[in-house]
Tab-separated table of C-alpha atoms and ligand atoms in Angstrom:
chain	number	residue	atom	x	y	z
A	1	UNK	CA	0.104	0.072	-0.071
A	2	UNK	CA	1.562	3.423	-0.992
A	3	UNK	CA	1.704	5.694	1.964
A	4	UNK	CA	-1.026	8.434	2.311
A	5	UNK	CA	0.155	11.992	2.998
A	6	UNK	CA	-0.723	13.453	6.546
A	7	UNK	CA	-2.412	16.427	4.519
A	8	UNK	CA	-4.405	13.852	2.700
A	9	UNK	CA	-5.312	11.422	5.537
A	10	UNK	CA	-6.712	14.833	7.399
A	11	UNK	CA	-8.623	15.718	4.412
A	12	UNK	CA	-10.046	12.175	4.413
A	13	UNK	CA	-10.850	12.357	8.250
A	14	UNK	CA	-12.450	15.529	7.661
A	15	UNK	CA	-14.354	13.822	4.736
A	16	UNK	CA	-15.362	11.019	6.823
A	17	UNK	CA	-16.361	12.965	9.781
A	18	UNK	CA	-18.635	14.831	7.394
A	19	UNK	CA	-20.038	11.876	5.763
A	20	UNK	CA	-20.648	9.903	9.324
A	21	UNK	CA	-22.491	13.318	10.551
A	22	UNK	CA	-24.970	12.910	7.451
A	23	UNK	CA	-25.329	9.228	8.166
A	24	UNK	CA	-26.037	10.119	11.386
A	25	UNK	CA	-28.551	12.963	10.892
A	26	UNK	CA	-30.443	10.883	8.266
A	27	UNK	CA	-30.920	8.021	10.870
A	28	UNK	CA	-32.231	10.440	13.348
A	29	UNK	CA	-34.454	11.880	11.089
A	30	UNK	CA	-35.542	8.537	9.547
A	31	UNK	CA	-36.498	7.541	13.054
A	32	UNK	CA	-38.361	10.588	13.949
A	33	UNK	CA	-40.442	10.808	10.836
A	34	UNK	CA	-42.956	7.641	11.677
A	35	UNK	CA	-43.301	9.179	15.080
A	36	UNK	CA	-44.555	12.502	14.142
A	37	UNK	CA	-46.963	10.543	11.569
A	38	UNK	CA	-48.266	8.850	14.317
A	39	UNK	CA	-48.582	11.523	16.458
A	40	UNK	CA	-50.945	13.598	13.518
A	41	UNK	CA	-52.647	10.296	13.086
A	42	UNK	CA	-53.536	10.405	17.133
A	43	UNK	CA	-54.580	14.013	16.513
A	44	UNK	CA	-56.801	12.866	13.909
A	45	UNK	CA	-58.390	10.047	15.678
A	46	UNK	CA	-59.144	12.386	18.491
A	47	UNK	CA	-61.221	14.537	16.112
A	48	UNK	CA	-62.825	11.763	14.732
A	49	UNK	CA	-63.582	10.726	18.367
A	50	UNK	CA	-65.938	13.948	18.804
A	51	UNK	CA	-67.992	12.752	15.403
A	52	UNK	CA	-68.371	9.385	16.798
A	53	UNK	CA	-69.292	10.674	20.299
A	54	UNK	CA	-71.967	12.827	18.906
A	55	UNK	CA	-73.711	10.251	16.683
A	56	UNK	CA	-73.548	8.058	19.981
A	57	UNK	CA	-75.248	10.810	21.827
A	58	UNK	CA	-78.189	10.964	18.965
A	59	UNK	CA	-78.262	7.178	18.928
A	60	UNK	CA	-78.986	7.301	22.660
A	61	UNK	CA	-81.577	10.091	22.425
A	62	UNK	CA	-83.499	8.294	19.554
A	63	UNK	CA	-83.575	5.038	21.655
A	64	UNK	CA	-84.552	6.945	24.659
A	65	UNK	CA	-87.313	8.506	22.537
A	66	UNK	CA	-88.673	5.281	20.910
A	67	UNK	CA	-88.746	3.620	24.710
A	68	UNK	CA	-90.822	6.749	25.763
A	69	UNK	CA	-93.222	6.318	22.533
A	70	UNK	CA	-93.933	2.917	23.349
A	71	UNK	CA	-94.495	3.774	26.994
A	72	UNK	CA	-97.010	6.180	26.026
A	73	UNK	CA	-98.500	3.518	23.817
A	74	UNK	CA	-98.931	1.435	26.798
A	75	UNK	CA	-100.376	4.154	28.944
A	76	UNK	CA	-103.060	4.474	26.340
A	77	UNK	CA	-104.223	0.969	26.121
A	78	UNK	CA	-104.314	1.182	29.962
A	79	UNK	CA	-106.686	3.991	29.652
A	80	UNK	CA	-108.727	2.141	26.892
A	81	UNK	CA	-108.839	-0.845	29.213
A	82	UNK	CA	-109.998	1.305	32.150
A	83	UNK	CA	-112.785	2.995	29.966
A	84	UNK	CA	-114.172	-0.163	28.936
A	85	UNK	CA	-115.060	-0.995	32.756
A	86	UNK	CA	-117.107	2.427	32.699
A	87	UNK	CA	-120.597	1.049	31.553
A	88	UNK	CA	-120.338	-1.483	34.237
A	89	UNK	CA	-119.887	0.594	36.832
A	90	UNK	CA	-122.618	0.526	39.913
A	91	UNK	CA	-121.658	2.923	42.705
A	92	UNK	CA	-120.179	6.276	42.753
A	93	UNK	CA	-117.619	5.197	44.538
A	94	UNK	CA	-116.201	2.869	41.974
A	95	UNK	CA	-116.895	5.534	39.433
A	96	UNK	CA	-114.905	8.189	41.089
A	97	UNK	CA	-112.303	5.533	41.480
A	98	UNK	CA	-112.138	4.599	37.658
A	99	UNK	CA	-111.796	8.341	37.232
A	100	UNK	CA	-109.194	9.064	39.441
A	101	UNK	CA	-107.117	6.352	37.784
A	102	UNK	CA	-107.855	7.788	34.278
A	103	UNK	CA	-106.477	11.111	35.330
A	104	UNK	CA	-103.583	9.433	36.861
A	105	UNK	CA	-102.993	7.993	33.317
A	106	UNK	CA	-103.413	11.056	31.746
A	107	UNK	CA	-101.040	13.010	33.875
A	108	UNK	CA	-98.586	10.247	33.169
A	109	UNK	CA	-99.274	10.629	29.536
A	110	UNK	CA	-98.748	14.289	29.550
A	111	UNK	CA	-95.533	14.134	31.345
A	112	UNK	CA	-93.984	11.480	29.084
A	113	UNK	CA	-94.918	13.814	26.366
A	114	UNK	CA	-93.449	16.672	27.759
A	115	UNK	CA	-90.116	14.738	28.138
A	116	UNK	CA	-90.139	13.399	24.843
A	117	UNK	CA	-90.528	17.059	23.495
A	118	UNK	CA	-87.428	17.977	25.438
A	119	UNK	CA	-85.577	15.017	23.867
A	120	UNK	CA	-86.761	16.084	20.356
A	121	UNK	CA	-85.375	19.555	20.892
A	122	UNK	CA	-82.282	18.296	22.089
A	123	UNK	CA	-81.995	16.208	19.208
A	124	UNK	CA	-82.650	18.700	16.732
A	125	UNK	CA	-79.744	20.512	18.220
A	126	UNK	CA	-77.425	17.714	17.963
A	127	UNK	CA	-78.351	17.112	14.324
A	128	UNK	CA	-77.848	20.584	13.594
A	129	UNK	CA	-74.176	20.217	14.904
A	130	UNK	CA	-73.264	17.088	13.100
A	131	UNK	CA	-72.555	18.790	9.274
A	132	UNK	CA	-69.963	20.953	10.818
A	133	UNK	CA	-68.259	18.137	12.944
A	134	UNK	CA	-68.176	15.851	9.695
A	135	UNK	CA	-66.878	18.931	7.630
A	136	UNK	CA	-64.053	19.182	10.418
A	137	UNK	CA	-62.964	15.675	10.325
A	138	UNK	CA	-63.197	15.633	6.325
A	139	UNK	CA	-60.794	18.777	6.360
A	140	UNK	CA	-58.694	17.397	8.978
A	141	UNK	CA	-58.653	13.843	7.306
A	142	UNK	CA	-57.302	15.189	3.903
A	143	UNK	CA	-54.645	17.454	6.026
A	144	UNK	CA	-53.425	14.325	7.606
A	145	UNK	CA	-53.234	12.700	4.313
A	146	UNK	CA	-51.535	15.584	2.775
A	147	UNK	CA	-49.024	15.755	5.800
A	148	UNK	CA	-48.284	11.688	5.414
A	149	UNK	CA	-47.600	12.009	1.693
A	150	UNK	CA	-45.363	14.777	2.521
A	151	UNK	CA	-43.463	12.901	5.008
A	152	UNK	CA	-43.530	9.548	3.034
A	153	UNK	CA	-42.000	11.403	0.427
A	154	UNK	CA	-39.521	12.758	2.723
A	155	UNK	CA	-38.452	9.561	3.976
A	156	UNK	CA	-37.672	8.226	0.575
A	157	UNK	CA	-35.663	10.992	-0.132
A	158	UNK	CA	-33.433	10.488	2.999
A	159	UNK	CA	-33.099	6.871	2.450
A	160	UNK	CA	-31.851	7.265	-0.959
A	161	UNK	CA	-29.497	9.827	0.341
A	162	UNK	CA	-28.589	7.762	3.260
A	163	UNK	CA	-27.507	4.958	0.528
A	164	UNK	CA	-25.536	7.678	-1.389
A	165	UNK	CA	-23.494	8.505	1.774
A	166	UNK	CA	-23.056	5.154	2.813
A	167	UNK	CA	-21.884	4.241	-0.561
A	168	UNK	CA	-19.310	7.213	-0.245
A	169	UNK	CA	-18.428	5.924	2.957
A	170	UNK	CA	-17.595	2.389	1.762
A	171	UNK	CA	-15.512	4.009	-1.166
A	172	UNK	CA	-13.469	6.205	1.238
A	173	UNK	CA	-12.809	3.355	3.409
A	174	UNK	CA	-11.030	1.618	0.589
A	175	UNK	CA	-8.727	4.569	0.708
A	176	UNK	CA	-7.924	5.260	3.935
A	177	UNK	CA	-5.259	4.024	6.279
A	178	UNK	CA	-6.832	1.450	8.614
A	179	UNK	CA	-4.909	2.337	11.624
A	180	UNK	CA	-5.886	6.028	11.151
A	181	UNK	CA	-9.671	4.933	10.967
A	182	UNK	CA	-9.371	2.604	14.016
A	183	UNK	CA	-8.084	5.911	16.220
A	184	UNK	CA	-10.784	8.133	14.435
A	185	UNK	CA	-13.722	5.210	15.360
A	186	UNK	CA	-12.342	5.123	18.860
A	187	UNK	CA	-12.574	8.881	19.473
A	188	UNK	CA	-15.846	9.091	17.754
A	189	UNK	CA	-17.257	6.386	20.079
A	190	UNK	CA	-16.239	8.118	22.891
A	191	UNK	CA	-17.527	11.730	21.606
A	192	UNK	CA	-21.107	10.924	20.590
A	193	UNK	CA	-19.696	10.573	16.781
A	194	UNK	CA	-17.338	13.451	16.767
A	195	UNK	CA	-13.696	12.633	16.267
A	196	UNK	CA	-12.840	15.791	13.723
A	197	UNK	CA	-12.606	19.198	14.976
A	198	UNK	CA	-12.001	22.294	13.394
A	199	UNK	CA	-9.820	24.823	14.953
A	200	UNK	CA	-10.954	28.408	14.886
A	201	UNK	CA	-8.205	31.128	16.020
A	202	UNK	CA	-6.677	29.053	18.884
A	203	UNK	CA	-9.890	27.092	19.839
A	204	UNK	CA	-10.668	23.327	19.589
A	205	UNK	CA	-14.259	23.526	18.645
A	206	UNK	CA	-14.921	20.160	19.515
A	207	UNK	CA	-14.306	20.960	23.355
A	208	UNK	CA	-14.025	24.852	22.974
A	209	UNK	CA	-10.665	24.581	24.763
A	210	UNK	CA	-7.428	26.630	23.993
A	211	UNK	CA	-4.597	24.677	21.955
A	212	UNK	CA	-0.955	25.558	22.590
A	213	UNK	CA	0.355	28.188	20.357
A	214	UNK	CA	2.804	25.641	18.828
A	215	UNK	CA	0.360	23.303	17.925
A	216	UNK	CA	-1.857	25.658	16.725
A	217	UNK	CA	0.785	26.569	13.846
A	218	UNK	CA	1.350	22.713	13.185
A	219	UNK	CA	-2.326	22.534	12.707
A	220	UNK	CA	-2.293	25.657	10.629
A	221	UNK	CA	0.774	24.091	8.501
A	222	UNK	CA	-1.091	20.620	8.238
A	223	UNK	CA	1.887	18.429	7.615
A	224	UNK	CA	0.951	16.425	10.927
A	225	UNK	CA	-2.045	14.649	12.110
A	226	UNK	CA	-2.803	16.366	15.333
A	227	UNK	CA	-5.203	15.404	17.845
A	228	UNK	CA	-6.459	17.708	20.737
A	229	UNK	CA	-4.907	17.213	23.949
A	230	UNK	CA	-8.035	17.469	26.173
A	231	UNK	CA	-10.889	16.132	23.693
A	232	UNK	CA	-8.852	13.963	21.281
A	233	UNK	CA	-10.524	15.232	18.349
A	234	UNK	CA	-8.428	15.122	15.161
A	235	UNK	CA	-8.103	18.951	14.396
A	236	UNK	CA	-8.015	21.137	11.158
A	237	UNK	CA	-7.380	24.541	10.462
A	238	UNK	CA	-10.574	26.981	9.683
A	239	UNK	CA	-10.017	30.022	8.549
A	240	UNK	CA	-12.405	32.653	10.276
A	241	UNK	CA	-14.208	34.983	8.034
A	242	UNK	CA	-15.139	37.723	10.113
A	243	UNK	CA	-18.755	38.802	9.219
A	244	UNK	CA	-19.292	42.225	7.843
A	245	UNK	CA	-20.352	44.682	10.607
A	246	UNK	CA	-22.672	47.193	9.151
A	247	UNK	CA	-21.149	50.887	9.408
B	1	ZN	ZN1	-10.939	19.426	21.836
């Protein structure tokens, strides 16, 4: 194997770091997207639940109304049966008893009818509210489908990009010095993925510690592979371009 100049080795390490950063970032985003879609789906389910609840309430009221109607019917049947007894009545006492029974049934029926009317009013209100709830559901569903499609598009684009970065990394791996990669990976493992850091002025951008002047000069020259004494990151020189200050 032909020996690789330190300058090129450093360039390779910087490239490797960039690729690893991209790969890590893409993996992180790829894991996040399904969770984001699930969260939006849960929100949509909550909105759909409002509609289902409203429909269930209507159904319950309709059932209650039907039960009342059949109760009214049976009370009316009861009344008819009482009235049949009237022609056979012989005493005033019996007559009064039957009349008061009729009155009681009448009162009961009127009471039931009042309650039924109340239910009908509530039902009307609930029915009126349904179209707006349905509309909201439809809109939210469309919004969710749009969001999901967009996110799935992002996912497949990110997967493609990730494949490209992985392929580039594999190609780079064929060229780099294996010992150097081992050193790189050891540092990266202990520092959450970072093994290469720019040196800006005299500050290591990996740990933000000052670097000794002689080392700064050596990093600037770039003829040797140097690691920060405190964080062990491989250092490369980065020119600081001052942002234009408005006068
Ligand atoms: Zn450092």
